[in-house]
PDB file of N, CA and C in Angstrom:
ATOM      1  N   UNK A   1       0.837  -1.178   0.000  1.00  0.00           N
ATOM      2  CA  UNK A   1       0.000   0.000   0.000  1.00  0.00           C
ATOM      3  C   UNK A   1       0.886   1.246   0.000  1.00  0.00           C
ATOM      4  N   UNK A   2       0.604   2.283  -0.833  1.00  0.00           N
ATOM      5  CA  UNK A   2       1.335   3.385  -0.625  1.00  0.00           C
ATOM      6  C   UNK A   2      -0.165   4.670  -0.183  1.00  0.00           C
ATOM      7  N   UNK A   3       1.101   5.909  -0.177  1.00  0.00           N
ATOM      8  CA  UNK A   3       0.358   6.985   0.206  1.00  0.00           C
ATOM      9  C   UNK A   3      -0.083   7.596  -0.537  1.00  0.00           C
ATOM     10  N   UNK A   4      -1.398   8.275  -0.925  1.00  0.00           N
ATOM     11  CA  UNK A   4      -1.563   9.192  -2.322  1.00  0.00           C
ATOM     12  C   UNK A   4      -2.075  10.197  -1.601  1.00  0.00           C
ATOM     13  N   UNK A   5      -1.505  11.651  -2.376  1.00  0.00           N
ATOM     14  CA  UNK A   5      -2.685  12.959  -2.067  1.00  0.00           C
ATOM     15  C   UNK A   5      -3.369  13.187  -3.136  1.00  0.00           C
ATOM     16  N   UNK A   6      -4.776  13.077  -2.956  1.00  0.00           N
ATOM     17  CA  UNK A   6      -5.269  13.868  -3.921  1.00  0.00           C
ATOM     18  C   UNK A   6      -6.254  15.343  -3.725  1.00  0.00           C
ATOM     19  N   UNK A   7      -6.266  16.032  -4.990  1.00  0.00           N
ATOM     20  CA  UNK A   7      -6.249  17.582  -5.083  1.00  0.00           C
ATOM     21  C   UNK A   7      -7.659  17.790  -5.763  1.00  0.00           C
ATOM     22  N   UNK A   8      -8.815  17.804  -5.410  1.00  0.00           N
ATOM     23  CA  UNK A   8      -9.902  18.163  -6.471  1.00  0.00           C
ATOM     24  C   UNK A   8     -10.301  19.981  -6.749  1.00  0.00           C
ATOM     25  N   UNK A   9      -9.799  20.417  -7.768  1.00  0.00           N
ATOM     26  CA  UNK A   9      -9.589  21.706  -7.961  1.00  0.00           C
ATOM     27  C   UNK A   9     -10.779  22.087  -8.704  1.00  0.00           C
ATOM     28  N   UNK A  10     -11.059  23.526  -7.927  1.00  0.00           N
ATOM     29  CA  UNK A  10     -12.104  24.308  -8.804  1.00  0.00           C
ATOM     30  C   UNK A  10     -11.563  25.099 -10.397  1.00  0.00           C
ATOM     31  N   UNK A  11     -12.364  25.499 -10.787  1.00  0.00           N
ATOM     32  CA  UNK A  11     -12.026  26.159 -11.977  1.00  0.00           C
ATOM     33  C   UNK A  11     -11.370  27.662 -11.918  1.00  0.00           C
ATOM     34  N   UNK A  12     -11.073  28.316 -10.682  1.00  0.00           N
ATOM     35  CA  UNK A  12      -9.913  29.651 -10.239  1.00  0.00           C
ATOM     36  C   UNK A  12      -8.764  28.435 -10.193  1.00  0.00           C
ATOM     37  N   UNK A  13      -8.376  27.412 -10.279  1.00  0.00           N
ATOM     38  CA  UNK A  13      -6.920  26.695  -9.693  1.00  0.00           C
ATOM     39  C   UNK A  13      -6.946  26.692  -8.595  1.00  0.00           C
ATOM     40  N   UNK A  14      -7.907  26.796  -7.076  1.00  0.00           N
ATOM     41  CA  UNK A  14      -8.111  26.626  -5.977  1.00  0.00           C
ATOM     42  C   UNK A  14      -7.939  25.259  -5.884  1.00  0.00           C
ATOM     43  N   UNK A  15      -7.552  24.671  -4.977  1.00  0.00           N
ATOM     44  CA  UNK A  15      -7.877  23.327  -4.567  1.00  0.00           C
ATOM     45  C   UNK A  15      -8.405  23.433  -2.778  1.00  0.00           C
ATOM     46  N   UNK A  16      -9.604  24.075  -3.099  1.00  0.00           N
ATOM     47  CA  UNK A  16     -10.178  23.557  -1.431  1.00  0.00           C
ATOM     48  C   UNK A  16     -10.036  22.713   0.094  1.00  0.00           C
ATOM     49  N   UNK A  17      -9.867  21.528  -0.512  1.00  0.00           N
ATOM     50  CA  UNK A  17      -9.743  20.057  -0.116  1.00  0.00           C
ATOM     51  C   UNK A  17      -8.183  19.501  -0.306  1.00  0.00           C
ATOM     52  N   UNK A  18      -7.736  18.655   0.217  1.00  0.00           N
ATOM     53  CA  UNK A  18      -7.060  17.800  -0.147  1.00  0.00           C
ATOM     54  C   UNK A  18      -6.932  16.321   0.888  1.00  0.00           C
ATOM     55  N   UNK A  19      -6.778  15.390   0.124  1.00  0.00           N
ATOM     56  CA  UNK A  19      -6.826  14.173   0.987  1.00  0.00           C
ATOM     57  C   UNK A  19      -5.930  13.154   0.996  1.00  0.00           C
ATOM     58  N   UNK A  20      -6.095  12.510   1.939  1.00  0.00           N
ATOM     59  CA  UNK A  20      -4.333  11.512   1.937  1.00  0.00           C
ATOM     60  C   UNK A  20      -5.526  10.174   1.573  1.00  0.00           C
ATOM     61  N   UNK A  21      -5.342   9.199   1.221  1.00  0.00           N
ATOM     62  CA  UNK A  21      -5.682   7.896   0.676  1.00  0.00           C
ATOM     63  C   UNK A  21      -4.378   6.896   0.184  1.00  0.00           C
ATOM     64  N   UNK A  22      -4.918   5.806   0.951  1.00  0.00           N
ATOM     65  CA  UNK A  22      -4.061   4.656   1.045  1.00  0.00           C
ATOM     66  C   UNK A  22      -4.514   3.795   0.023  1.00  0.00           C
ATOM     67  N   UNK A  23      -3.733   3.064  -1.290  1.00  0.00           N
ATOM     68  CA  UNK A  23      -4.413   2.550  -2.108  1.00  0.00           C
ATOM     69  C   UNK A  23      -3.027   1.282  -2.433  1.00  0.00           C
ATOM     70  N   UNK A  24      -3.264   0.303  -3.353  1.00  0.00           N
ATOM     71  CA  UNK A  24      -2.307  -0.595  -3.300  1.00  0.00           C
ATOM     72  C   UNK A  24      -1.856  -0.412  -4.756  1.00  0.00           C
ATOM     73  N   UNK A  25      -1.979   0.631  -5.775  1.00  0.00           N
ATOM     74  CA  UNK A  25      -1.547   0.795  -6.916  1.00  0.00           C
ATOM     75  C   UNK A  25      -2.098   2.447  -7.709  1.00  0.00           C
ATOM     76  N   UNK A  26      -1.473   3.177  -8.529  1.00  0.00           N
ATOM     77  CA  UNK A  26      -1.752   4.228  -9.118  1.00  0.00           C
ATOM     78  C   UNK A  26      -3.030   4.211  -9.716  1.00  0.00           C
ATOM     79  N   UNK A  27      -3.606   2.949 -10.468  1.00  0.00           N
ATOM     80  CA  UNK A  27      -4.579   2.444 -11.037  1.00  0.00           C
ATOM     81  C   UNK A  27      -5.659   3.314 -10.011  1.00  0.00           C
ATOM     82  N   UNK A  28      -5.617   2.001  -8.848  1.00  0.00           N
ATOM     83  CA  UNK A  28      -7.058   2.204  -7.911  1.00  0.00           C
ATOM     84  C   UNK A  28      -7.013   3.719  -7.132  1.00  0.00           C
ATOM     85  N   UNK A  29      -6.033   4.110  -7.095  1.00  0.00           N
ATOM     86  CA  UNK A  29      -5.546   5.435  -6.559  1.00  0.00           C
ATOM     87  C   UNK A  29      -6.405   6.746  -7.488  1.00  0.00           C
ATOM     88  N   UNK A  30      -6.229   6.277  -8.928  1.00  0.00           N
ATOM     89  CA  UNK A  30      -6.886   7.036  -9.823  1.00  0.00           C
ATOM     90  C   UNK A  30      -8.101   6.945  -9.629  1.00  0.00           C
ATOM     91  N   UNK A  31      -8.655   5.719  -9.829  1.00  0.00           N
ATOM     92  CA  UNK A  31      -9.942   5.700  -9.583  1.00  0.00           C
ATOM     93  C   UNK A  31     -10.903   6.643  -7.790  1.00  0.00           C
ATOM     94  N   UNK A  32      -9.867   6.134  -7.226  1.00  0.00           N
ATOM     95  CA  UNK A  32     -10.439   6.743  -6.059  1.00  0.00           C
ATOM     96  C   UNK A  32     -10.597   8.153  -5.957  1.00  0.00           C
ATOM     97  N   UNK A  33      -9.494   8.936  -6.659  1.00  0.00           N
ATOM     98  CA  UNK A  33      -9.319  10.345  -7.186  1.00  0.00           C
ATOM     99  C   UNK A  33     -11.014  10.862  -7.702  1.00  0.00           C
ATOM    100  N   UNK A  34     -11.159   9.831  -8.554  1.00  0.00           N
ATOM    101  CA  UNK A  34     -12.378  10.323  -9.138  1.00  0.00           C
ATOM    102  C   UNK A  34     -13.531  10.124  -8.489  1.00  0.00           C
ATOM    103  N   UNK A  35     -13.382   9.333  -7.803  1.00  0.00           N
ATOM    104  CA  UNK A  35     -14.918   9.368  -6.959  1.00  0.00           C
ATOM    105  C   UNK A  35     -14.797  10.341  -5.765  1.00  0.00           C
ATOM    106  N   UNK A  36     -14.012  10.695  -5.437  1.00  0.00           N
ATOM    107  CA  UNK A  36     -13.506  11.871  -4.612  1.00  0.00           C
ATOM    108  C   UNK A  36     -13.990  13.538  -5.355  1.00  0.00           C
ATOM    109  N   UNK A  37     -13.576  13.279  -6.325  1.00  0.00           N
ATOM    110  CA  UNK A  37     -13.697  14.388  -7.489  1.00  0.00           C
ATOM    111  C   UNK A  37     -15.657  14.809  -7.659  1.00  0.00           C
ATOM    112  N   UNK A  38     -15.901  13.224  -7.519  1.00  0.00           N
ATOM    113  CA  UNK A  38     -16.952  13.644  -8.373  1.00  0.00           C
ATOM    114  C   UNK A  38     -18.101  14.194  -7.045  1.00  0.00           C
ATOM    115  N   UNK A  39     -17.812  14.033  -5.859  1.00  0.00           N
ATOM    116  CA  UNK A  39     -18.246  14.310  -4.224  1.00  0.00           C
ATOM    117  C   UNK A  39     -18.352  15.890  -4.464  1.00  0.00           C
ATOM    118  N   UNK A  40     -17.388  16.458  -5.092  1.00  0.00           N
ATOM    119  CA  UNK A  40     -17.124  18.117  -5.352  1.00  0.00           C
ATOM    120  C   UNK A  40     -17.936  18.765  -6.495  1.00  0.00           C
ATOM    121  N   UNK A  41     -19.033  19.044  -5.687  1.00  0.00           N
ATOM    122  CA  UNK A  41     -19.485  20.197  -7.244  1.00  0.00           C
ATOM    123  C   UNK A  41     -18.882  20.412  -7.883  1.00  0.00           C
ATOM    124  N   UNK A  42     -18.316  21.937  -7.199  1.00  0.00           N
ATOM    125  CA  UNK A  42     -17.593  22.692  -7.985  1.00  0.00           C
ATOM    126  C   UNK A  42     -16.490  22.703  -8.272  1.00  0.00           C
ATOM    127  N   UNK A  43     -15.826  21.536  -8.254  1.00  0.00           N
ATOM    128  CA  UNK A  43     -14.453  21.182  -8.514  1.00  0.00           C
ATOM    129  C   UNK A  43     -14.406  20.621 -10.058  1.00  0.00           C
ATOM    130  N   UNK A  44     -13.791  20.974 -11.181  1.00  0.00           N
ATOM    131  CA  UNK A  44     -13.559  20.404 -12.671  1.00  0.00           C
ATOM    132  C   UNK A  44     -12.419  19.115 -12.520  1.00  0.00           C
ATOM    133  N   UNK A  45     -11.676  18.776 -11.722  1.00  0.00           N
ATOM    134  CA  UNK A  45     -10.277  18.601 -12.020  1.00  0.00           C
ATOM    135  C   UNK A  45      -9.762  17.824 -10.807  1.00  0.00           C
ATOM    136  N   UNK A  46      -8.948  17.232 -11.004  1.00  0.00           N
ATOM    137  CA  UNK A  46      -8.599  15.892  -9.899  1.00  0.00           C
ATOM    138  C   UNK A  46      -6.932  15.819 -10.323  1.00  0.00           C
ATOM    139  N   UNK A  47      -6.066  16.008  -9.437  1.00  0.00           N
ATOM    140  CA  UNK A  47      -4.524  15.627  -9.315  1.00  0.00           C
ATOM    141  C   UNK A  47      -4.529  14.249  -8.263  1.00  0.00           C
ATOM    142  N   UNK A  48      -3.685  13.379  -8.720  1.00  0.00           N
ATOM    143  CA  UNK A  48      -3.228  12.247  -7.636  1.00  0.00           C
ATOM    144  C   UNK A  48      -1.721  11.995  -7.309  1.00  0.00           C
ATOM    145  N   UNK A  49      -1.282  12.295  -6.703  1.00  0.00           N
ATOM    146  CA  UNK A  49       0.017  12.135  -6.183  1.00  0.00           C
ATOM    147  C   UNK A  49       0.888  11.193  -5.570  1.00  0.00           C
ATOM    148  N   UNK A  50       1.792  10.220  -6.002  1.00  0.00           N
ATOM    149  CA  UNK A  50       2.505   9.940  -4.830  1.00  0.00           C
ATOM    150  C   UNK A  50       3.686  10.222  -4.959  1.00  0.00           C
ATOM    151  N   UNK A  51       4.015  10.643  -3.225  1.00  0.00           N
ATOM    152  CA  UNK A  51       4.961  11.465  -3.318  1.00  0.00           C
ATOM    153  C   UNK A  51       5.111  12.543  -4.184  1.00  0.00           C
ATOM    154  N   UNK A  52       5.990  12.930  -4.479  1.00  0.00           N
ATOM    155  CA  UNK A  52       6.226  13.813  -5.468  1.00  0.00           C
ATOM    156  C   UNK A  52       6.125  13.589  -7.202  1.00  0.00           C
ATOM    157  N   UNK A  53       5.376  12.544  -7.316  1.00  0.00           N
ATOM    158  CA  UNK A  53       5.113  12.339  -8.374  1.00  0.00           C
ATOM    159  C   UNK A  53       3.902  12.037  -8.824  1.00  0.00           C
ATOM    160  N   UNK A  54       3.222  12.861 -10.189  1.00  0.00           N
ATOM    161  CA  UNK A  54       1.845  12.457 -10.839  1.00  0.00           C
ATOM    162  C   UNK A  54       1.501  11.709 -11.170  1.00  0.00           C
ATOM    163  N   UNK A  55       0.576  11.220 -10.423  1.00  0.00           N
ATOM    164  CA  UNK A  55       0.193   9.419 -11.240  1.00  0.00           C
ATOM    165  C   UNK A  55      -0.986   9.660 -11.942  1.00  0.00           C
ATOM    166  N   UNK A  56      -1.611  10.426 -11.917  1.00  0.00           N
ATOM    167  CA  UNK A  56      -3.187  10.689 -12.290  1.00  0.00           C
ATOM    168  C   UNK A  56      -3.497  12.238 -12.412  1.00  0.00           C
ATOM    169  N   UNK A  57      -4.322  13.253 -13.499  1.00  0.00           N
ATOM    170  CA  UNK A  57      -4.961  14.183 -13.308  1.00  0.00           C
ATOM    171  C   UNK A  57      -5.858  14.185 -14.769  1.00  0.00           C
ATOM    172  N   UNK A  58      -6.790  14.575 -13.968  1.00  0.00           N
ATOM    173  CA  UNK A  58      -8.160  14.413 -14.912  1.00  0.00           C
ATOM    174  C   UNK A  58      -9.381  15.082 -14.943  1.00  0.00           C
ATOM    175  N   UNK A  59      -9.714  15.582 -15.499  1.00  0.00           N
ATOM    176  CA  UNK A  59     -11.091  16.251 -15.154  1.00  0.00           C
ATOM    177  C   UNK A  59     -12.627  15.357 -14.914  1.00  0.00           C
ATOM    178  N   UNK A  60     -13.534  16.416 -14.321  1.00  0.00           N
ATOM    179  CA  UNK A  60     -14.724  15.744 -13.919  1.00  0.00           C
ATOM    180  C   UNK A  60     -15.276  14.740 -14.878  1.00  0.00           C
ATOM    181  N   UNK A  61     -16.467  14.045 -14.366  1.00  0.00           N
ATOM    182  CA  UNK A  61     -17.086  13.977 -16.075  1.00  0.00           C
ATOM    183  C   UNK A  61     -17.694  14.579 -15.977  1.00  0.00           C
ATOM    184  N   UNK A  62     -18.634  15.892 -16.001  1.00  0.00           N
ATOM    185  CA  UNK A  62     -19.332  16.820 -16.604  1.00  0.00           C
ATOM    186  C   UNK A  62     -18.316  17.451 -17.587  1.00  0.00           C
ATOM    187  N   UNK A  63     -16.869  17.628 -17.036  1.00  0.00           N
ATOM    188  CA  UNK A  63     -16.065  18.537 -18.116  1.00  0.00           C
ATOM    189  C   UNK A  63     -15.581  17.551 -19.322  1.00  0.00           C
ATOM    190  N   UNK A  64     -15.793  16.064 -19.212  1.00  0.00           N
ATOM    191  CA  UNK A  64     -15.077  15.249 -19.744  1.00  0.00           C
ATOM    192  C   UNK A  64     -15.930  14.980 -20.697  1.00  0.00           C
ATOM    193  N   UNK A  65     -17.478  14.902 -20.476  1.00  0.00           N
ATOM    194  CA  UNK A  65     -18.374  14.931 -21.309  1.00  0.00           C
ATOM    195  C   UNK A  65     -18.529  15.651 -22.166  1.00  0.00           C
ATOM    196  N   UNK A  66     -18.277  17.242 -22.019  1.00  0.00           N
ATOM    197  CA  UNK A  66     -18.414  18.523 -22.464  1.00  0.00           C
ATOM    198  C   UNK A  66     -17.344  18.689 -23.834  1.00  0.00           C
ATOM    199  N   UNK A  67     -16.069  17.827 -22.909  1.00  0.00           N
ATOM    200  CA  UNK A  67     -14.665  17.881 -23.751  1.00  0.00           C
ATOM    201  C   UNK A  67     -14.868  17.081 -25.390  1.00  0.00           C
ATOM    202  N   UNK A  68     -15.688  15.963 -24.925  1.00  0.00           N
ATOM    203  CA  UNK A  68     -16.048  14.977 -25.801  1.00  0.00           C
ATOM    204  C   UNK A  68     -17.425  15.042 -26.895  1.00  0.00           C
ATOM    205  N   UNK A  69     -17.706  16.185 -26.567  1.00  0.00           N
ATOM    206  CA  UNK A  69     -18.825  15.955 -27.339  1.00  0.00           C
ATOM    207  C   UNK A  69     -18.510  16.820 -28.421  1.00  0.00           C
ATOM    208  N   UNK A  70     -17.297  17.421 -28.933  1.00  0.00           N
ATOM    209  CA  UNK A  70     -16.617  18.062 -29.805  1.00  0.00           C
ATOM    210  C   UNK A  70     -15.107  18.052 -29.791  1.00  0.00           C
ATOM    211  N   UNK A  71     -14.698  17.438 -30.991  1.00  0.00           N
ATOM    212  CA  UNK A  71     -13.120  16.787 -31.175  1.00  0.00           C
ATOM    213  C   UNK A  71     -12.301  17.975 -30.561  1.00  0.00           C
ATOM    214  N   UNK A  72     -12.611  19.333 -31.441  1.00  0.00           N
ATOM    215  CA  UNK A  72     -11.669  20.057 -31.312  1.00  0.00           C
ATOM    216  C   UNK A  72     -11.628  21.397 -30.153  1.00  0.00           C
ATOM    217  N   UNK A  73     -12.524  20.621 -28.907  1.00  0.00           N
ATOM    218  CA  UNK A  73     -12.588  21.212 -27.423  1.00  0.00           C
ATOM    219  C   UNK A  73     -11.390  20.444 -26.692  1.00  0.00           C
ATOM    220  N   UNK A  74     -10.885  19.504 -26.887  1.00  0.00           N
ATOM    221  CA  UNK A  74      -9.976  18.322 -26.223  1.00  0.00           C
ATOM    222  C   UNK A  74      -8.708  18.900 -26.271  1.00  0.00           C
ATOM    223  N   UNK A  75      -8.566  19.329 -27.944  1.00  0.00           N
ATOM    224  CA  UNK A  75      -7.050  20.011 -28.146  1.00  0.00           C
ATOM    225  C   UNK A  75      -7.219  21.107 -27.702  1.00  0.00           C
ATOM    226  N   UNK A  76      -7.959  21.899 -27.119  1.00  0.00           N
ATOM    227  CA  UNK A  76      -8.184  22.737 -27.008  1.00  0.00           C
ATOM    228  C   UNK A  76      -7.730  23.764 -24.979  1.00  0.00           C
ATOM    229  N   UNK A  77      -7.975  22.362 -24.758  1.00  0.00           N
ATOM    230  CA  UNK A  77      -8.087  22.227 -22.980  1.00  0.00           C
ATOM    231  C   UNK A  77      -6.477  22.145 -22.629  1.00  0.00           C
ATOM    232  N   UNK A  78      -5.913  23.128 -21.935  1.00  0.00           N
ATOM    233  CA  UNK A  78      -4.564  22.664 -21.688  1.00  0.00           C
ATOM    234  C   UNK A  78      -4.621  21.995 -20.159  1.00  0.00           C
ATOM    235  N   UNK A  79      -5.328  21.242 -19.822  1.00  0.00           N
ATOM    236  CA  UNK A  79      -5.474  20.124 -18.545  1.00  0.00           C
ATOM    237  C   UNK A  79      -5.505  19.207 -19.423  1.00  0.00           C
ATOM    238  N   UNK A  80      -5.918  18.732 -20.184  1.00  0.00           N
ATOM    239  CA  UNK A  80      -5.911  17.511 -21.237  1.00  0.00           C
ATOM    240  C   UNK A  80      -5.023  17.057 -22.207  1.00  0.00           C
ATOM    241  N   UNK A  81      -4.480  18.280 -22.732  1.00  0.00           N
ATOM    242  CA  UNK A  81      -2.969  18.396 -23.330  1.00  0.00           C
ATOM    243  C   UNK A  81      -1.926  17.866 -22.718  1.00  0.00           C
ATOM    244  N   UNK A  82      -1.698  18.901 -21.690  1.00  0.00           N
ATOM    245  CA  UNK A  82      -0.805  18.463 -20.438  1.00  0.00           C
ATOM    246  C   UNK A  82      -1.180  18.466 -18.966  1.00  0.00           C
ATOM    247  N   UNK A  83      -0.873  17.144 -18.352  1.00  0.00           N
ATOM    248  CA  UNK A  83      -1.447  16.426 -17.221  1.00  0.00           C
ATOM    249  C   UNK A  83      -0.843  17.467 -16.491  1.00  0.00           C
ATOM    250  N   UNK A  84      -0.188  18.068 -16.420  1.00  0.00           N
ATOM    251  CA  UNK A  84       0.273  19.095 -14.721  1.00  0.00           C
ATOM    252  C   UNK A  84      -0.733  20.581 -14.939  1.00  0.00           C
ATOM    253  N   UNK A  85      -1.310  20.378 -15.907  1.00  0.00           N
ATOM    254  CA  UNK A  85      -1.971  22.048 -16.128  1.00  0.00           C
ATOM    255  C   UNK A  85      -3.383  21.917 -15.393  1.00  0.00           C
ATOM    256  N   UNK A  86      -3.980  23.243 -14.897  1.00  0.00           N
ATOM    257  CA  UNK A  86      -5.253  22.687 -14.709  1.00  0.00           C
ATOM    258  C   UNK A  86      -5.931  23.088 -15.574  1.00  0.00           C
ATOM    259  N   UNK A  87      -7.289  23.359 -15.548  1.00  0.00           N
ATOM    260  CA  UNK A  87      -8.371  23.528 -16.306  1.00  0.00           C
ATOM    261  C   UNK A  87      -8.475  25.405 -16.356  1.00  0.00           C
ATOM    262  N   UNK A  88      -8.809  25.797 -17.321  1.00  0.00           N
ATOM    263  CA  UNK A  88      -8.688  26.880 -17.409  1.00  0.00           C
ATOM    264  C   UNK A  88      -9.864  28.004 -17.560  1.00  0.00           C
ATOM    265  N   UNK A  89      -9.605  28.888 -17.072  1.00  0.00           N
ATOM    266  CA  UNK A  89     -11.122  29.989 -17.315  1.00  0.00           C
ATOM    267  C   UNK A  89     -11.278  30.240 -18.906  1.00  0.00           C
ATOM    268  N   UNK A  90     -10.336  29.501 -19.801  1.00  0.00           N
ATOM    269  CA  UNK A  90     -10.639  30.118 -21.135  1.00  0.00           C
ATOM    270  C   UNK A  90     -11.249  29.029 -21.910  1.00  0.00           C
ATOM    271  N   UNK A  91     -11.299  27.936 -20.939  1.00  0.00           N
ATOM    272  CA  UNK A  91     -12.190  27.062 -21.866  1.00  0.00           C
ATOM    273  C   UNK A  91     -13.801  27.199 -22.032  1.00  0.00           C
ATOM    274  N   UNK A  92     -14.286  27.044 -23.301  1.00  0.00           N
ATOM    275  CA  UNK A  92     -15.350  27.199 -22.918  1.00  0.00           C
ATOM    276  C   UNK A  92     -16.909  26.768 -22.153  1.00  0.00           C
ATOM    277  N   UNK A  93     -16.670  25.464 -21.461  1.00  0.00           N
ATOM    278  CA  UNK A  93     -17.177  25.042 -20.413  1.00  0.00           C
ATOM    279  C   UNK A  93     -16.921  25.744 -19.499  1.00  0.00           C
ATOM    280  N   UNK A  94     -16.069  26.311 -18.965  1.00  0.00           N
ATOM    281  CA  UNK A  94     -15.998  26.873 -17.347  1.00  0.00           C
ATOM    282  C   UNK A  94     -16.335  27.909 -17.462  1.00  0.00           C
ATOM    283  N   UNK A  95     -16.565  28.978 -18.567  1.00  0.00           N
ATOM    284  CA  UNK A  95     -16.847  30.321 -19.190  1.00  0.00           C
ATOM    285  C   UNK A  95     -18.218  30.459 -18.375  1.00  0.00           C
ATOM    286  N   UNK A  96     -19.214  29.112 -19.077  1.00  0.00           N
ATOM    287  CA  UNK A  96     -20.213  28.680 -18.263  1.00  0.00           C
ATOM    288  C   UNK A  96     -20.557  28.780 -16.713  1.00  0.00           C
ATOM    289  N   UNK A  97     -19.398  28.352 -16.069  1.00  0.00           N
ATOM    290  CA  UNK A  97     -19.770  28.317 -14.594  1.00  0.00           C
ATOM    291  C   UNK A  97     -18.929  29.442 -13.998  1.00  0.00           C
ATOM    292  N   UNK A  98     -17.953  29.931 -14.040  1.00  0.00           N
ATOM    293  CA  UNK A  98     -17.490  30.584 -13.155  1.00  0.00           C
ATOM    294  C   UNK A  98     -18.302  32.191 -13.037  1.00  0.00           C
ATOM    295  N   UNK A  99     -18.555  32.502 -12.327  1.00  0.00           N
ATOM    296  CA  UNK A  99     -19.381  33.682 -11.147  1.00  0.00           C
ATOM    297  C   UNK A  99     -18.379  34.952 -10.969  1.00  0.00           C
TER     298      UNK A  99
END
């Protein structure tokens, strides 16, 4: 079993929350990320950590749905591009929610 933190971030790059979880592989670690993730309204975005290293980051599925329901929203997302970025106010899903 190792240690994971995970980060469920709003759409400012806040991360509210964070939680330690004990899991026996990056796999189930991910997964747990996301059901963690998905507990958070207003959170788009999920980092998993161990140690100092990324094993997992991913967005919700409301954003994942959103991402998918048009090819060229995906290339578009630099959280999806690149796993260390988060989700951004310029995409146009979060344009949607943020207040």
């Amino acid at each position: 079993m190792s240690t994971y933190t995970v980060f469920p971030f709003k759409s400012s790059g806040v991360a509210p929350s964070v939680y330690w979880i004990e899991q026996g592989d990056d796999v189930l670690a991910a997964a747990e990320g996301l059901r963690l993730l998905a507990d958070h309204q207003s959170a788009v975005r999920v980092t998993v950590w161990r140690g100092e290293a990324l094993v997992f980051s991913g967005p919700s599925a409301e954003c994942a749905a959103w991402l998918s329901s048009e090819p060229q929203r995906r290339s578009d997302c630099p959280a999806i591009s690149h796993p260390d970025q988060l989700c951004s106010t310029d995409c146009g899903r979060l344009r949607l929610d943020v207040g």
